[in-house]
């Protein structure tokens, strides 16, 4: 029996063995083969050469993928089915699958019990697959692959973990439209004779419930695994044959929790759409290269030799690496601005470019705020038209308009959740965008500090638009039934923001002419104006709103006299 992809991945198993579990029923190897043959005949009769394939579920995807391969078509596999993506792809190829207003394939998987003829082995070296990944310039980058590249990687995975998995089914919380999900939840199970579940399990509770159907392993990502907490179904998780994770490094705290509470040492895989899997690790900081992989450094560039690339030329990695004496290596992030949000690959450059197509925006800068769940934030420089639009529409409605510009191109999970409007982009002393400042403004503790809505920097100082959170630690117990912001908290905010924007090395000395003229209540919106006079060491401040001045004064900082 062969386990080659060229035999459309079913010859290793019994004809009645389940290939996939889809929409409440199992589909056997025979049913899969019949469906592939039926669709291959239909597609072969069509004159089109290129097809863009997208489906929500993995089994229809597998049927259509192998039907297209047997029909001799080239398959483009986009990461999403957004209208903008569809519009771009439709210029070069036919859309097939679950596209907007398109046909659903749940009712199109049944085929006659038998066909005359059979499916011939595929040519593994035909370049029939095109996978898209975010390029560093912001444009989607097509990567052409052949089946042999996947077969080589599958052989490596099966050699390393096949015995551990046994007959376990593949359960996933990641999409098959990206290379990791395509390989781990569809192609590897098919090639190795295992069953895969067509549905993506959004939460661990539904995934664990699926274990009632038999042994399984979990194809996950850091975005899902780091959300596990003490309420998670650890008993079921402990019963998994393995947990795989890719799409970014899993935080050590999450890995430790899964090992402690679930008895599972997560297997992390490092790689890219271009290279496939490069290395793996398990409860370790260092990564171990897969067999056949070699790293070498020229200057600051790291080059990879991989048998999956099918070329003698080494591939330049975008990661910052430290090679250890034992051949393992450490990762220190990427040189470019490609990030992973909920296992979705996002080009921050492309996001910025799409935003600046709006007539109200002069410049935009995107960054990621890393917490339990990674969040995209954007800093936007508004022109005069934009300022007028913000004023007339209001902040929430204006942000919805900006999100609508992005929605045709990006999935909702990667859309910005935090917004900061500025008059100029803050720069560091090196003349680069001040990442540390922007992160400090956007990544705040809402129990202690206000939300920064907008920022204006000019010759007379800094002006911050603030919203006072209603759940501040300082409201309960401070005038019961009538919460107000204590004056001492206002002064703490002044010093906090003052030290973010100005070089204030001297110790605090005293306060001068401090006045509290109007109360500040929960939910209020304020402007905090700051002006630092370095020579006398004085920070001038005032809090104001549409109601007028709330407080003002100056804080004095001076070096201790000897």
XYZ file of C-alpha atoms in Angstrom:
562
model
C 0.000 0.000 0.000
C 1.255 3.489 -0.854
C 1.041 6.516 1.371
C 1.861 8.963 -1.408
C -0.129 12.094 -2.136
C -0.049 11.033 -5.791
C -2.612 8.314 -4.953
C -4.982 10.975 -3.598
C -4.183 9.831 -0.112
C -6.616 6.951 0.418
C -4.819 3.813 -0.762
C -3.207 3.176 2.619
C -6.546 2.614 4.345
C -9.463 0.231 3.966
C -12.054 1.474 1.472
C -14.652 1.694 4.267
C -12.335 3.426 6.732
C -13.346 7.006 7.614
C -11.458 9.792 5.875
C -13.308 12.653 7.554
C -16.103 13.510 9.959
C -18.241 16.225 8.372
C -21.685 17.639 9.208
C -22.527 14.846 11.629
C -21.414 11.879 9.531
C -18.290 9.991 8.562
C -17.156 9.879 4.951
C -15.303 6.754 3.898
C -12.337 6.413 1.582
C -14.670 5.187 -1.163
C -17.019 8.149 -0.756
C -14.072 10.519 -0.818
C -12.687 8.956 -4.002
C -16.087 9.053 -5.697
C -16.626 12.694 -4.784
C -13.137 13.614 -6.040
C -13.744 11.774 -9.329
C -17.165 13.364 -9.825
C -15.827 16.862 -9.296
C -12.682 16.185 -11.326
C -14.845 15.261 -14.311
C -16.889 18.452 -13.958
C -13.835 20.666 -13.576
C -11.869 19.013 -16.363
C -14.656 19.929 -18.770
C -14.287 23.605 -17.891
C -11.839 25.722 -19.918
C -10.417 27.593 -16.950
C -6.870 26.919 -15.731
C -6.709 28.784 -12.395
C -9.113 28.388 -9.474
C -9.209 30.181 -6.117
C -10.393 27.643 -3.533
C -11.921 28.659 -0.214
C -14.249 26.653 2.054
C -15.173 27.044 5.701
C -14.957 23.295 6.398
C -12.006 21.035 5.706
C -13.698 18.038 4.045
C -15.255 19.987 1.133
C -11.868 21.654 0.766
C -10.111 18.277 0.504
C -12.597 17.017 -2.097
C -12.295 20.113 -4.257
C -8.523 20.341 -3.806
C -7.901 16.837 -5.132
C -10.553 17.200 -7.803
C -8.754 20.279 -9.107
C -5.411 18.487 -8.938
C -6.758 15.541 -10.944
C -8.388 17.943 -13.414
C -4.958 19.449 -14.068
C -5.829 22.869 -12.661
C -3.698 25.279 -10.663
C -5.184 25.982 -7.231
C -4.796 29.306 -5.482
C -5.422 29.027 -1.735
C -6.192 32.441 -0.187
C -6.172 33.037 3.543
C -9.679 34.543 3.605
C -12.774 35.112 1.490
C -13.145 38.838 2.075
C -14.781 40.836 -0.777
C -11.531 42.657 -1.546
C -9.663 39.355 -1.753
C -12.360 37.913 -4.025
C -12.237 40.959 -6.295
C -8.478 40.710 -6.691
C -8.478 36.956 -7.332
C -11.423 37.040 -9.740
C -9.300 39.009 -12.178
C -7.038 35.974 -12.688
C -9.027 32.871 -11.759
C -12.395 31.257 -11.090
C -13.706 31.368 -7.523
C -14.625 27.961 -6.150
C -16.095 27.240 -2.738
C -17.676 29.380 -0.042
C -17.381 32.867 -1.457
C -19.808 35.701 -0.859
C -23.152 34.835 -2.500
C -21.490 31.661 -3.715
C -22.539 28.038 -3.733
C -22.260 25.956 -0.569
C -20.649 22.589 -1.067
C -22.276 20.758 1.833
C -24.951 19.483 -0.540
C -22.535 18.737 -3.363
C -20.367 16.050 -1.775
C -22.482 13.040 -2.563
C -21.468 11.122 -5.677
C -22.540 7.888 -7.397
C -21.233 4.766 -5.743
C -18.862 3.945 -8.563
C -17.363 5.326 -11.725
C -15.963 3.818 -14.849
C -12.233 4.283 -14.742
C -10.114 5.372 -11.830
C -8.042 8.283 -10.636
C -4.505 8.174 -11.961
C -1.540 8.986 -9.714
C -0.667 12.660 -9.720
C 2.674 14.054 -10.764
C 4.227 15.186 -7.484
C 6.475 17.697 -9.238
C 3.721 19.647 -10.997
C 3.534 23.153 -9.552
C -0.207 23.206 -8.989
C -0.583 24.947 -5.624
C -0.308 28.666 -4.906
C -0.364 29.765 -1.268
C -0.558 33.415 -0.309
C 1.310 35.067 2.511
C 1.677 38.688 3.586
C 4.759 40.217 2.014
C 6.915 42.733 3.883
C 5.873 45.418 1.371
C 2.213 44.994 2.273
C 1.182 43.161 -0.886
C -0.031 39.550 -0.770
C 2.819 37.323 -1.900
C 2.048 34.189 -3.970
C 4.146 31.101 -3.230
C 4.032 28.318 -5.806
C 4.393 24.781 -4.463
C 4.215 21.211 -5.708
C 2.860 18.153 -3.915
C 6.299 16.675 -3.423
C 7.198 19.474 -0.996
C 4.250 18.510 1.182
C 4.986 14.790 0.847
C 8.566 15.274 2.052
C 7.392 17.231 5.075
C 4.637 14.722 5.861
C 7.229 11.929 5.861
C 9.293 13.891 8.404
C 6.278 14.539 10.644
C 5.140 10.934 10.488
C 8.601 9.643 11.312
C 8.836 11.953 14.320
C 5.293 11.694 15.783
C 3.411 9.015 13.847
C 3.815 6.315 16.473
C 2.693 8.683 19.211
C -0.469 9.626 17.302
C -1.404 6.077 16.290
C -4.933 6.118 14.864
C -5.871 9.444 16.476
C -8.112 11.804 14.504
C -7.088 15.384 13.751
C -9.117 18.054 15.569
C -8.260 21.675 14.842
C -8.902 25.235 15.899
C -6.901 26.630 12.968
C -7.888 27.159 9.344
C -6.892 24.791 6.556
C -6.571 27.848 4.277
C -3.085 28.473 5.730
C -0.139 26.156 5.265
C 0.036 24.915 8.873
C -3.630 23.940 8.977
C -3.538 22.571 5.419
C -0.632 20.297 6.303
C -1.484 19.223 9.860
C -5.275 18.912 9.715
C -5.809 17.748 6.102
C -2.804 16.451 4.143
C -0.953 14.654 6.947
C -4.040 12.751 8.208
C -5.013 11.806 4.646
C -1.535 10.589 3.806
C -1.087 8.662 7.059
C -4.524 7.005 6.967
C -6.019 8.983 9.860
C -9.410 10.643 10.034
C -9.800 14.406 10.286
C -12.729 16.448 11.550
C -14.030 18.904 8.993
C -15.296 21.470 11.488
C -12.904 23.867 13.200
C -13.493 23.743 16.956
C -13.610 27.311 18.205
C -13.300 26.515 21.909
C -11.715 23.673 23.909
C -15.071 22.538 25.335
C -16.476 21.552 21.928
C -13.137 20.043 20.936
C -13.005 17.877 24.052
C -16.624 16.810 23.453
C -15.503 15.445 20.056
C -13.153 13.050 21.880
C -16.203 10.874 22.516
C -15.757 9.670 18.946
C -12.303 8.255 19.638
C -8.654 9.190 20.225
C -7.551 12.506 18.761
C -4.843 15.137 18.662
C -5.242 18.906 18.641
C -3.937 21.190 15.878
C -3.878 24.520 17.731
C -2.167 27.892 17.813
C -0.802 30.144 20.574
C -3.853 32.392 20.176
C -6.110 29.553 21.360
C -3.795 27.862 23.838
C -2.950 30.951 25.852
C -6.655 31.518 26.551
C -6.919 28.304 28.549
C -7.551 28.968 32.241
C -8.562 27.110 35.390
C -12.110 26.698 34.002
C -10.865 24.828 30.901
C -11.736 21.113 30.461
C -8.370 19.823 31.611
C -9.554 16.242 32.038
C -10.411 16.000 28.352
C -7.290 17.853 27.290
C -5.212 15.336 29.222
C -6.705 12.588 27.053
C -5.365 13.995 23.781
C -2.606 12.092 22.019
C -0.730 15.352 21.364
C -1.155 19.108 21.075
C 0.565 20.903 18.206
C 0.993 24.669 18.032
C 2.316 26.944 15.303
C 1.915 30.505 14.108
C 4.140 32.102 16.739
C 5.884 31.235 19.973
C 3.685 29.936 22.789
C 4.263 31.983 25.972
C 6.112 30.034 28.655
C 3.314 30.656 31.152
C 0.758 29.040 28.821
C 3.027 26.065 28.085
C 3.611 25.535 31.809
C -0.113 25.733 32.603
C -0.998 23.156 29.925
C 1.693 20.818 31.235
C 0.675 21.288 34.870
C -3.108 21.159 34.487
C -3.474 18.992 31.397
C -0.363 16.824 31.485
C 0.436 17.833 27.900
C 3.834 19.078 26.725
C 2.824 21.158 23.711
C 4.767 20.447 20.509
C 5.557 23.799 18.902
C 6.489 23.989 15.220
C 8.388 26.903 13.720
C 8.234 27.585 10.002
C 6.715 29.756 7.311
C 4.539 29.537 4.222
C 7.649 29.756 2.071
C 9.721 27.102 3.854
C 7.239 24.788 5.557
C 8.313 23.481 8.965
C 11.862 24.350 10.003
C 12.157 23.283 13.624
C 10.264 22.166 16.706
C 10.463 22.367 20.464
C 8.654 20.908 23.461
C 8.793 22.604 26.853
C 12.056 24.242 25.853
C 13.280 27.723 24.936
C 15.527 26.443 22.153
C 14.380 25.048 18.796
C 15.570 21.796 17.202
C 15.922 21.679 13.419
C 14.027 19.029 11.503
C 16.234 16.505 9.640
C 17.820 17.941 6.516
C 17.630 21.569 7.688
C 20.783 23.689 7.951
C 21.277 27.280 9.090
C 24.150 29.597 8.255
C 24.727 33.297 8.792
C 26.156 35.859 6.377
C 26.468 39.257 8.018
C 23.223 39.723 9.910
C 21.214 37.530 7.527
C 20.288 33.954 8.376
C 20.016 31.532 5.469
C 18.151 28.215 5.522
C 18.861 25.126 3.468
C 15.737 22.933 3.365
C 14.936 19.767 1.410
C 11.354 21.042 1.108
C 12.408 24.033 -1.000
C 13.500 21.863 -3.938
C 16.233 24.297 -4.897
C 19.939 24.484 -4.236
C 19.612 28.127 -3.218
C 19.309 28.907 0.465
C 16.288 30.856 1.710
C 16.810 34.111 3.640
C 14.832 34.128 6.889
C 13.182 37.239 8.304
C 13.863 36.160 11.884
C 16.552 37.231 14.321
C 18.343 34.046 15.435
C 21.037 32.970 17.886
C 22.627 29.627 17.003
C 23.666 27.521 20.005
C 26.705 25.247 20.251
C 24.572 22.092 20.171
C 22.963 23.041 16.830
C 19.726 24.287 18.331
C 18.785 27.963 18.126
C 16.877 30.765 19.825
C 14.364 33.064 18.127
C 14.206 36.793 18.889
C 11.407 38.022 16.627
C 11.175 39.121 13.008
C 13.066 41.807 11.167
C 10.015 42.740 9.099
C 6.532 43.794 10.249
C 4.567 40.618 9.674
C 2.637 39.559 12.779
C 0.274 36.767 13.784
C -3.102 37.680 15.289
C -5.243 34.716 16.331
C -3.023 32.596 14.011
C -3.896 34.943 11.099
C -0.829 36.371 9.392
C -1.088 40.149 9.051
C 1.106 42.685 7.316
C 1.059 45.841 9.415
C 2.413 47.662 6.362
C -0.601 46.623 4.276
C -2.987 47.671 7.048
C -1.362 51.099 7.135
C -1.500 51.407 3.355
C -5.192 50.542 3.264
C -5.959 53.105 5.969
C -4.126 55.902 4.195
C -6.423 55.492 1.169
C -9.052 57.303 3.272
C -9.263 61.019 2.380
C -9.067 61.968 6.066
C -5.719 60.341 6.889
C -2.217 61.657 6.240
C -0.336 58.851 7.960
C -0.968 55.673 9.962
C 1.146 53.363 12.084
C 0.013 49.929 13.279
C 1.376 47.978 16.220
C 0.434 44.978 18.332
C -0.487 45.145 21.996
C 0.428 41.805 23.576
C -1.678 40.549 26.456
C -3.748 37.409 26.990
C -5.139 38.101 23.537
C -3.012 40.037 21.036
C -4.684 43.207 19.784
C -3.945 45.406 16.792
C -3.729 49.120 17.538
C -3.342 51.996 15.103
C -2.077 55.538 15.472
C -3.626 57.825 12.872
C -2.523 61.301 11.758
C -5.648 63.170 10.675
C -5.639 66.027 8.178
C -7.994 69.031 8.455
C -10.765 67.119 6.705
C -10.256 64.214 9.083
C -10.421 66.419 12.154
C -13.690 67.877 10.907
C -15.034 64.404 10.199
C -14.055 63.236 13.696
C -15.744 66.261 15.243
C -18.959 65.973 13.238
C -19.343 62.188 13.328
C -18.091 61.524 16.836
C -15.308 59.117 17.704
C -17.227 55.812 17.610
C -18.973 56.473 14.306
C -15.764 57.746 12.718
C -13.888 54.605 13.788
C -16.658 52.476 12.274
C -16.130 54.301 8.977
C -12.406 53.550 9.110
C -13.067 49.888 9.905
C -15.386 49.713 6.883
C -12.450 50.742 4.689
C -10.468 47.774 6.038
C -13.236 45.151 6.100
C -13.075 44.235 2.375
C -9.407 43.290 2.826
C -8.997 41.894 6.334
C -10.777 39.375 8.526
C -12.498 40.875 11.548
C -10.128 39.218 14.017
C -7.168 41.285 12.753
C -8.978 44.635 12.540
C -7.703 47.313 14.937
C -9.336 47.358 18.360
C -7.433 50.339 19.732
C -7.258 53.751 18.030
C -5.236 56.851 18.808
C -5.637 60.060 16.775
C -2.616 62.370 16.674
C -1.618 65.582 14.908
C 1.907 64.303 14.190
C 3.525 60.905 14.544
C 5.619 60.914 17.768
C 9.304 60.323 17.041
C 12.175 59.152 19.219
C 15.478 60.998 19.527
C 16.733 58.778 16.674
C 14.027 60.162 14.396
C 12.052 56.902 14.331
C 8.449 56.345 15.386
C 8.460 56.165 19.174
C 7.184 52.622 19.661
C 7.743 52.666 23.411
C 5.683 55.829 23.875
C 2.844 54.612 21.668
C 2.735 51.249 23.417
C 2.605 52.979 26.804
C -0.302 55.157 25.668
C -2.301 52.309 24.150
C -1.465 49.495 26.587
C -2.815 50.970 29.797
C -4.337 49.565 32.969
C -7.936 50.831 32.861
C -8.225 50.263 36.615
C -5.593 52.893 37.279
C -5.236 55.167 34.245
C -7.467 56.933 31.704
C -7.854 55.918 28.066
C -5.919 58.182 25.701
C -8.212 59.112 22.805
C -6.091 61.649 20.982
C -2.751 63.398 21.218
C -1.586 66.801 20.042
C 2.077 67.790 20.244
C 3.036 71.384 19.479
C 5.314 74.190 20.597
C 3.335 74.922 23.755
C 3.455 71.355 25.041
C 1.387 68.213 24.901
C -2.397 67.942 24.909
C -4.004 64.577 25.616
C -7.662 63.739 25.088
C -8.628 61.364 27.900
C -11.634 59.277 28.855
C -12.046 58.465 32.537
C -12.857 54.732 32.956
C -15.896 53.957 35.039
C -14.206 51.012 36.752
C -11.259 52.906 38.245
C -9.977 51.539 41.530
C -10.291 55.011 43.008
C -14.070 55.512 42.693
C -15.487 52.946 45.163
C -15.660 54.338 48.676
C -14.810 57.880 47.594
C -18.069 59.669 48.423
C -20.451 56.707 48.310
C -23.191 57.155 45.723
C -21.409 60.133 44.177
C -18.022 58.983 42.844
C -15.486 61.646 41.931
C -11.841 61.451 40.880
C -9.593 62.271 43.869
C -7.176 65.156 43.449
C -4.214 62.977 44.398
C -5.039 60.647 41.473
C -5.138 63.609 39.103
C -1.650 64.583 40.241
C -0.440 60.999 39.787
C -1.738 61.086 36.199
C 0.071 64.345 35.570
C 3.369 62.848 36.678
C 2.739 59.601 34.775
C 2.139 61.331 31.446
C 4.746 63.993 32.108
C 7.464 61.351 32.421
C 6.286 59.671 29.214
C 6.754 62.822 27.139
C 9.537 64.753 28.850
C 12.984 64.022 30.265
C 12.359 64.623 33.966
C 15.421 63.264 35.768
C 15.126 65.400 38.887
C 13.260 64.138 41.960
C 9.887 65.643 42.837
C 10.167 68.613 45.182
C 6.811 70.302 45.731
C 3.624 71.644 44.115
C 2.765 75.250 43.354
C -0.585 77.043 42.899
C -2.550 73.814 42.579
C -6.298 74.424 42.212
C -9.207 71.966 41.981
C -12.158 73.923 40.611
C -14.587 71.302 39.257
C -15.117 67.644 40.049
C -14.292 64.854 37.557
C -16.731 61.931 37.407
C -16.664 58.449 35.833
C -16.986 58.355 32.035
C -15.970 61.972 31.618
C -13.817 63.143 28.702
C -11.013 65.557 29.497
C -8.082 67.359 27.947
C -4.849 67.197 29.910
C -2.403 69.905 28.855
C 1.247 69.552 29.902
C 4.142 71.943 29.458
C 7.618 71.135 30.799
C 10.000 73.985 31.619
C 13.371 72.254 31.943
C 15.371 75.206 33.325
C 13.290 75.772 36.460
C 12.249 72.086 36.552
C 8.514 72.777 36.512
C 5.705 70.781 34.908
C 2.663 72.970 34.205
C -0.669 71.170 33.887
C -4.384 71.657 33.595
C -7.374 69.351 33.209
C -10.248 70.828 31.218
C -13.413 69.764 29.425
C -16.450 71.321 27.766
C -17.472 72.370 31.264
C -14.310 74.452 31.669
C -11.256 74.053 33.900
C -11.238 71.199 36.421
C -7.769 71.535 37.948
C -4.432 73.206 37.271
C -1.057 73.953 38.790
C 2.570 73.052 38.482
C 4.744 70.291 39.898
C 8.307 71.202 40.791
C 11.282 68.886 40.258
C 14.746 69.920 41.306
C 18.077 68.324 42.106
C 18.963 67.998 45.759
C 21.416 70.600 46.912
C 24.669 69.253 48.395
